PDB file of C-alpha atoms in Angstrom:
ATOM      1  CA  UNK C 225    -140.540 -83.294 -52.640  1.00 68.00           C
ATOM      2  CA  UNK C 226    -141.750 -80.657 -51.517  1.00 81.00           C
ATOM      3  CA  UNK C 227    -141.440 -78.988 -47.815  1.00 82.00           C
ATOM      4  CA  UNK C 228    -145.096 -79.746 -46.578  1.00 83.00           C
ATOM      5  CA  UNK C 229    -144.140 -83.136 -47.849  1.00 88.00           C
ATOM      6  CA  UNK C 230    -141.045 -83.084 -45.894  1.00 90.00           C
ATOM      7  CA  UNK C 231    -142.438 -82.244 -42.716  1.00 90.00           C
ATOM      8  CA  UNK C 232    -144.748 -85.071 -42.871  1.00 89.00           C
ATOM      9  CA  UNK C 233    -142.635 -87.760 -43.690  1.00 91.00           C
ATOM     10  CA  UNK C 234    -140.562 -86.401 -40.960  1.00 91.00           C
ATOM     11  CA  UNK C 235    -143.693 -85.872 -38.665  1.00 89.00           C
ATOM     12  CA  UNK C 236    -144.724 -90.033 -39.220  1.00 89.00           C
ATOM     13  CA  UNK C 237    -141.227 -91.013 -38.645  1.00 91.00           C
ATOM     14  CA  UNK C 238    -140.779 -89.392 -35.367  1.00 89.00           C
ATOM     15  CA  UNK C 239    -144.045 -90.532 -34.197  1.00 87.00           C
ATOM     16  CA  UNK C 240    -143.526 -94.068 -35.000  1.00 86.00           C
ATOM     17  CA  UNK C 241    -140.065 -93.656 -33.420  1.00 88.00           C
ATOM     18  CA  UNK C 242    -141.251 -92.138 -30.561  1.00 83.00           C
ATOM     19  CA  UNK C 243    -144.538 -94.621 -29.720  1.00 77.00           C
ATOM     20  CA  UNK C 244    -141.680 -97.275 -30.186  1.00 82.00           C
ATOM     21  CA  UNK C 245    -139.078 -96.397 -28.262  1.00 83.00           C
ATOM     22  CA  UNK C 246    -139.874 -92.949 -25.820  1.00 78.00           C
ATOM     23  CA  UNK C 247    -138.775 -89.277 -26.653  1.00 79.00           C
ATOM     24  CA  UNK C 248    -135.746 -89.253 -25.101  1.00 81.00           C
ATOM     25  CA  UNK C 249    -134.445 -92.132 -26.854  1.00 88.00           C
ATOM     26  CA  UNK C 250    -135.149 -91.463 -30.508  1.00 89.00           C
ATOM     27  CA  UNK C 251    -132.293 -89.408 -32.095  1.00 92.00           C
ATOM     28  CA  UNK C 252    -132.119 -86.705 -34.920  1.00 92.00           C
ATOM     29  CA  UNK C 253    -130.418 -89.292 -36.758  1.00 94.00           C
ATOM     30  CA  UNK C 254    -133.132 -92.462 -37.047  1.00 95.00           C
ATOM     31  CA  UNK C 255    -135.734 -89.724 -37.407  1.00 93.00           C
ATOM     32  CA  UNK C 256    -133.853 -88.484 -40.297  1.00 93.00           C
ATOM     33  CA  UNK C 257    -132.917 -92.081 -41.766  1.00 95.00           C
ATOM     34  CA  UNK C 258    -136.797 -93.410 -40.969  1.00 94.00           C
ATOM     35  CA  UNK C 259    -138.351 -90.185 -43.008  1.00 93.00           C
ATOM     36  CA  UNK C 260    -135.760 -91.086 -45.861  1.00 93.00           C
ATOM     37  CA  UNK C 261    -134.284 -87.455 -45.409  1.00 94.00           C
ATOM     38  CA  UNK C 262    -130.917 -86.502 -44.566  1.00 93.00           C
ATOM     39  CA  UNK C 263    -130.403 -85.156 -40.647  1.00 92.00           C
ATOM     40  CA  UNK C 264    -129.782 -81.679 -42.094  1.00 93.00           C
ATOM     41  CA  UNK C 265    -133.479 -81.344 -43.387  1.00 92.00           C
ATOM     42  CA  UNK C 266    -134.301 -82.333 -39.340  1.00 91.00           C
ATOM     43  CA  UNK C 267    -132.640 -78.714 -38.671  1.00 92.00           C
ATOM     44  CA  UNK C 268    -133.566 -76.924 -41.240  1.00 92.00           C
ATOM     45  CA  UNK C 269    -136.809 -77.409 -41.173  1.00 91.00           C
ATOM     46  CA  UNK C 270    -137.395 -77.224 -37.028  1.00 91.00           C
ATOM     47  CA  UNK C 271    -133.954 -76.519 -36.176  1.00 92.00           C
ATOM     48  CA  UNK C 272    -134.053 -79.338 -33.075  1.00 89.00           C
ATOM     49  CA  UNK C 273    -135.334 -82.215 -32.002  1.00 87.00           C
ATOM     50  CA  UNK C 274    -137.521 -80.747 -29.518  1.00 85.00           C
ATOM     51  CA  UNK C 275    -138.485 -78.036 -32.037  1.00 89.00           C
ATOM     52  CA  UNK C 276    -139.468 -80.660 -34.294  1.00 88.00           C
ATOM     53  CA  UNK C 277    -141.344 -82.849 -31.138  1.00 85.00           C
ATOM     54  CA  UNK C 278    -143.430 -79.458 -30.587  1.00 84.00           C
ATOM     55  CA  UNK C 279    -144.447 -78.922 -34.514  1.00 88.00           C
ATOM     56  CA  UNK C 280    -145.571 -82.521 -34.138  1.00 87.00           C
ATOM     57  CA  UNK C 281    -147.583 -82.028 -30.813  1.00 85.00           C
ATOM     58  CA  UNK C 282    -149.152 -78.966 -32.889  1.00 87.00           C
ATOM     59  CA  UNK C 283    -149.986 -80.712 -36.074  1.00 89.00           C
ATOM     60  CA  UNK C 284    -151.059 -84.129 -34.154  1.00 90.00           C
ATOM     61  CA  UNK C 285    -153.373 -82.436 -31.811  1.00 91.00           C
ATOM     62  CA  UNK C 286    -154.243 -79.569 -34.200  1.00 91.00           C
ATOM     63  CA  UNK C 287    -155.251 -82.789 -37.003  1.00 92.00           C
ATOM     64  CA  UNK C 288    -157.568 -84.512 -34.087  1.00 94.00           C
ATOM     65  CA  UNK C 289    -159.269 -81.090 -33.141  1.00 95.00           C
ATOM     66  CA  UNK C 290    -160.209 -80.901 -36.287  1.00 96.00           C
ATOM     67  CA  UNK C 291    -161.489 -83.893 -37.460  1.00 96.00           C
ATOM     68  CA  UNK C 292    -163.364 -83.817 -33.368  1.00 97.00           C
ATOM     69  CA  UNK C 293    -165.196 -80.336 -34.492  1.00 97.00           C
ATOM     70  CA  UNK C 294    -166.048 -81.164 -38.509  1.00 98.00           C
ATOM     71  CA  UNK C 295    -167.801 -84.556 -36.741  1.00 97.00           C
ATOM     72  CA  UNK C 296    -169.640 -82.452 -33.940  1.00 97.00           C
ATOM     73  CA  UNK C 297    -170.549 -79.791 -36.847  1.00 97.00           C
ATOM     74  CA  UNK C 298    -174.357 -78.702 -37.158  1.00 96.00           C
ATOM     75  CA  UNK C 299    -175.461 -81.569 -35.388  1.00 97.00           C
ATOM     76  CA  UNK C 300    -177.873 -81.854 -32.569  1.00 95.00           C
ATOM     77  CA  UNK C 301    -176.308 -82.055 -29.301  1.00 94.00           C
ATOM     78  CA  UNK C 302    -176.794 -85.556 -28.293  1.00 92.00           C
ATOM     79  CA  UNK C 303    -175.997 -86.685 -32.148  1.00 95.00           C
ATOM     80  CA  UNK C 304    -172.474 -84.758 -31.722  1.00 96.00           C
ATOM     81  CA  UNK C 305    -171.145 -86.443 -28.543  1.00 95.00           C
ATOM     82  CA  UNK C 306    -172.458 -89.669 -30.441  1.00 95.00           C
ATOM     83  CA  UNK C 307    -170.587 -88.690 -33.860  1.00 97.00           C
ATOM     84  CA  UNK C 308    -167.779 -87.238 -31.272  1.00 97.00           C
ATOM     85  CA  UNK C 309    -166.828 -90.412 -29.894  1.00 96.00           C
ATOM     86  CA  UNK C 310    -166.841 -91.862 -33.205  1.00 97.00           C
ATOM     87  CA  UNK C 311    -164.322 -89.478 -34.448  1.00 97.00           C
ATOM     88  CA  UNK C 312    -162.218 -90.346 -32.125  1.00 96.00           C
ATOM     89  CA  UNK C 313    -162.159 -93.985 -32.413  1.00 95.00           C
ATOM     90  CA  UNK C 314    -161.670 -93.556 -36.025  1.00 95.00           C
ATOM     91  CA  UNK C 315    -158.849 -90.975 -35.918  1.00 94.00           C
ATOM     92  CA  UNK C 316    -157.138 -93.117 -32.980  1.00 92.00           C
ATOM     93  CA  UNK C 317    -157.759 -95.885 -35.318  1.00 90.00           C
ATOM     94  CA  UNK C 318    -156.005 -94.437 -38.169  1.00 90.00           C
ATOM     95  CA  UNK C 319    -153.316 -92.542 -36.193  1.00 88.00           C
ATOM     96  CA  UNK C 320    -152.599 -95.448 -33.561  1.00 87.00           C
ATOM     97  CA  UNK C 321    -149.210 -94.332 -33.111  1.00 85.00           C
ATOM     98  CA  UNK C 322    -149.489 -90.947 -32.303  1.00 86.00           C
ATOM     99  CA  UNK C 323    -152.294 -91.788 -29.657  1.00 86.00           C
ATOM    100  CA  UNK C 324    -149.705 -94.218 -27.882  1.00 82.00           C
ATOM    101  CA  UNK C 325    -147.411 -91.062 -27.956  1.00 79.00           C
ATOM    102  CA  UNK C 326    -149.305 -88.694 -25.961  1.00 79.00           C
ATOM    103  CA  UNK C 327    -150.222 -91.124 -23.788  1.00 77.00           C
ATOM    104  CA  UNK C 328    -146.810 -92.390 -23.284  1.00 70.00           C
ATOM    105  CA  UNK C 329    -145.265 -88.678 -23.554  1.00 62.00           C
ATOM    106  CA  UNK C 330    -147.430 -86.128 -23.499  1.00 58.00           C
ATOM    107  CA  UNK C 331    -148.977 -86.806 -20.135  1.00 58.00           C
ATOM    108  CA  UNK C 332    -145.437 -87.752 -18.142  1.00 59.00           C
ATOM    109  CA  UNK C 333    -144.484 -85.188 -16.952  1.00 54.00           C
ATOM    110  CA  UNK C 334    -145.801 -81.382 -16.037  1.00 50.00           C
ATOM    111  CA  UNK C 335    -142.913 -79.097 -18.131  1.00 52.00           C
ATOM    112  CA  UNK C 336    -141.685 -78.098 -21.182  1.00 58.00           C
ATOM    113  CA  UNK C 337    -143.078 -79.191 -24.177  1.00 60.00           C
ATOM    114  CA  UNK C 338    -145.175 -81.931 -21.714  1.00 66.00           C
ATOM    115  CA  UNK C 339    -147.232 -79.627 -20.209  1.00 74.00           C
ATOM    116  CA  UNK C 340    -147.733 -77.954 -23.947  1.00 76.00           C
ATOM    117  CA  UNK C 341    -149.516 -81.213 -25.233  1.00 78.00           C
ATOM    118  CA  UNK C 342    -151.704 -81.180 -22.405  1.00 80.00           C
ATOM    119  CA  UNK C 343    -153.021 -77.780 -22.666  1.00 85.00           C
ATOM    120  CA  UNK C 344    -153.046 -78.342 -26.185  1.00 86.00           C
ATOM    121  CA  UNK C 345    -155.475 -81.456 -26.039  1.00 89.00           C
ATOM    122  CA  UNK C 346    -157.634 -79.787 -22.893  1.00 91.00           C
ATOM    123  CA  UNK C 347    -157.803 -76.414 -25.599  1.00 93.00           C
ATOM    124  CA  UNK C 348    -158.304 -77.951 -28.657  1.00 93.00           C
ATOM    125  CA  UNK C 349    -159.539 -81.703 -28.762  1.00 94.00           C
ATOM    126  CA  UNK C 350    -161.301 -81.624 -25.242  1.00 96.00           C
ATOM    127  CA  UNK C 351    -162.969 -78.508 -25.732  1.00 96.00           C
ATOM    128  CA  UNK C 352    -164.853 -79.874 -28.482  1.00 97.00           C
ATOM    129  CA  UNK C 353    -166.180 -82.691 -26.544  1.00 97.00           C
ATOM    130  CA  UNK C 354    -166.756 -80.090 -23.371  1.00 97.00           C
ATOM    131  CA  UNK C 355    -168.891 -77.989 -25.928  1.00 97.00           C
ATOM    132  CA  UNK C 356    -171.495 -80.268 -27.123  1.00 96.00           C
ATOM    133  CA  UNK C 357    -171.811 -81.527 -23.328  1.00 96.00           C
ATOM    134  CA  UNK C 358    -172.381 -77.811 -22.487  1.00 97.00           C
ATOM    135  CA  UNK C 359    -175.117 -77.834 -25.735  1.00 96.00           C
ATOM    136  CA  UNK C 360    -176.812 -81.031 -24.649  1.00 94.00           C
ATOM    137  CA  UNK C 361    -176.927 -79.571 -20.895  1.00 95.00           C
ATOM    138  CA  UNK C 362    -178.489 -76.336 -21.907  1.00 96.00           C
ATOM    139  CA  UNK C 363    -181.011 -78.410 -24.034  1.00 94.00           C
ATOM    140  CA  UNK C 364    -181.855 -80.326 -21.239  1.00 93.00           C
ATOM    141  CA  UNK C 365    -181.023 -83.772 -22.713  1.00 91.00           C
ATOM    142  CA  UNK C 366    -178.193 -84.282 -20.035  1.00 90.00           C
ATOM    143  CA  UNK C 367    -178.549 -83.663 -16.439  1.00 89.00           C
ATOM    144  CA  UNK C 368    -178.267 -79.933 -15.221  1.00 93.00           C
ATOM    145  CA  UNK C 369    -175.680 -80.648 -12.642  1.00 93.00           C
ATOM    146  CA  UNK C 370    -172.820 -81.857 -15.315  1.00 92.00           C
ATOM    147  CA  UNK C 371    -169.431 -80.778 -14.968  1.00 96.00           C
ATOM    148  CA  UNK C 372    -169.111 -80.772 -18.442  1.00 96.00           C
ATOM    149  CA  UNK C 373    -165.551 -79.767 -18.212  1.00 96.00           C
ATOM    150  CA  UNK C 374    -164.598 -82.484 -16.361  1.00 96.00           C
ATOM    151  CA  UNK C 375    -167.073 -85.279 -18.278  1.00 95.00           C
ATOM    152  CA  UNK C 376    -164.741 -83.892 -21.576  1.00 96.00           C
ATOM    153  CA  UNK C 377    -161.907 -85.247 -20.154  1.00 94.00           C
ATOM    154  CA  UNK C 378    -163.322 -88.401 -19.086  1.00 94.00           C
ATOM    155  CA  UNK C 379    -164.984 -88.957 -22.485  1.00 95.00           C
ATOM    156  CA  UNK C 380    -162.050 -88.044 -23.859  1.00 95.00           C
ATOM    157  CA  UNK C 381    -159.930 -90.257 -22.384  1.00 92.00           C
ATOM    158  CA  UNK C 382    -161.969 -93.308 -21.774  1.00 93.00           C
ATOM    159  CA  UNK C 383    -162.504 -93.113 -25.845  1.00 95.00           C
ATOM    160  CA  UNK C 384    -158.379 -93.039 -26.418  1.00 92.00           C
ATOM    161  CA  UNK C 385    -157.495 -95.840 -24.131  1.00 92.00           C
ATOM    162  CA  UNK C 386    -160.677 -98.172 -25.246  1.00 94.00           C
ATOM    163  CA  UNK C 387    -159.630 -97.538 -28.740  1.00 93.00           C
ATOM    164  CA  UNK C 388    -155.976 -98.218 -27.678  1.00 90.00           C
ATOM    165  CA  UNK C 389    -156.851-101.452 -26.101  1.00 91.00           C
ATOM    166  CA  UNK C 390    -159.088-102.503 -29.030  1.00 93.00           C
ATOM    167  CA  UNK C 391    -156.417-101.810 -31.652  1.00 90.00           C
ATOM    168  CA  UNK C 392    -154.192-103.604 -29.714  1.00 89.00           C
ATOM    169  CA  UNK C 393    -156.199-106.382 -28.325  1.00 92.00           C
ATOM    170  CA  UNK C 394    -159.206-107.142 -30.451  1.00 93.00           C
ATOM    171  CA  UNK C 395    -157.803-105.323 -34.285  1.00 90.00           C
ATOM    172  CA  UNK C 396    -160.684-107.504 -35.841  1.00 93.00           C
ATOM    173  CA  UNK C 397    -163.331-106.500 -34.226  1.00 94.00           C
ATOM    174  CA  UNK C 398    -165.548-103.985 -35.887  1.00 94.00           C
ATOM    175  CA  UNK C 399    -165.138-100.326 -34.905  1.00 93.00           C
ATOM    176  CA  UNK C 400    -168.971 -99.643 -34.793  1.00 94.00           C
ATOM    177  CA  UNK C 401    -169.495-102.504 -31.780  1.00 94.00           C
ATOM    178  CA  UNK C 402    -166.722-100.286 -29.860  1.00 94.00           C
ATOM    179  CA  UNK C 403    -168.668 -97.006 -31.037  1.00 94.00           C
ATOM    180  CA  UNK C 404    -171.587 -98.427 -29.648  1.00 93.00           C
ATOM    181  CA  UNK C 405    -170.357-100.137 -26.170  1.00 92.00           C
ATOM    182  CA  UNK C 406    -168.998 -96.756 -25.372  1.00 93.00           C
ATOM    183  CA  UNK C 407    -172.414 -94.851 -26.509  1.00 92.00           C
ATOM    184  CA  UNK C 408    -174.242 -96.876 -23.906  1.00 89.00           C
ATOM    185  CA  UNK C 409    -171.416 -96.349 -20.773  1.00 88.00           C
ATOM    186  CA  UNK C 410    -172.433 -92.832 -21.717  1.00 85.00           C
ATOM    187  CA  UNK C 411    -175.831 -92.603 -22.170  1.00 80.00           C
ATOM    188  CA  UNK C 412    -175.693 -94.517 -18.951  1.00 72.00           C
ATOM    189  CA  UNK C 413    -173.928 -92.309 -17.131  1.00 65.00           C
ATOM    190  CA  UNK C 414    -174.177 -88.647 -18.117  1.00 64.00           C
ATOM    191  CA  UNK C 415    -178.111 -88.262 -18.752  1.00 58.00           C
ATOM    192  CA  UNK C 416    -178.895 -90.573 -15.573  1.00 51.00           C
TER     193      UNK C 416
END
């Protein structure tokens, strides 16, 4: 195997370990044992815990970023927040357990590797969103008074813990109906 391989198995061990049982309590050692690897590979390849916990906040957020900014890509402004929020759901759909690690982890606390994820989500994942608000303002399909900065986080996070609570809650029902009760709350909301 080789070491990209590595570093993933050990990435979708530690977030499964993590989203089950909180940072502090997952050790080197069931990382290492979950990712089939032995606890040396752990250190060699990150050289600690936490060094591995902020290559996974990096590839996690880094992964969501950019699967948020090929959706928005050369797409009208009201048809990118629309694909946007659909990228989200999907990726959150697909990568449930890394969503219920930032918000279990990531947002806990403001130091250290904490207050990394945050800037890292507000910098790379929200600024997409925070973009194609700015577009849709400037083409006058939103209102002219949006904070768009602060409407990024909302969407944001509104889409993360609706498709947390519908993965969790209601894993039958069809992603599109989600997709689409959230495109009216906004369509409701930011162009009114």
């Amino acid at each position: 195997m080789g070491r990209a391989a590595t570093r993933e198995r050990l990435f979708a061990a530690a977030i499964e370990l993590i989203a089950e049982h909180g940072f502090a309590a997952t050790t080197v050692d069931q990382i290492a044992e979950r990712a089939g690897v032995a606890k040396g590979t752990v250190y060699y390849n990150f050289g600690s815990k936490a060094g591995l916990f902020t290559a996974l906040l990096d590839y996690g957020i880094g992964r969501l970023a950019a699967t948020l900014a090929q959706a928005a890509e050369g797409r009208e402004p009201l048809a990118a927040l629309e694909a946007l929020v659909g990228a989200e759901l999907a990726f959150i759909g697909e990568h449930e357990s890394f969503a219920r690690l930032l918000i279990a982890e990531a947002w806990r606390s403001g130091g250290g590797d904490w207050h990394r994820a945050a800037v890292l989500i507000r910098e790379r994942a929200m600024a997409v969103i925070d973009d194609a608000l700015r577009a849709a303002v400037a083409a006058g399909d939103l209102r002219a008074d949006l904070d768009t900065e602060t409407a990024a986080a909302a969407v944001f996070g509104m889409v993360i813990t609706v498709a947390l609570q519908w993965r969790t809650l209601q894993p039958g029902r069809p992603l599109d109906e989600v997709h689409q009760t959230l495109m009216d709350l906004l369509r409701g909301r930011l162009a009114g």
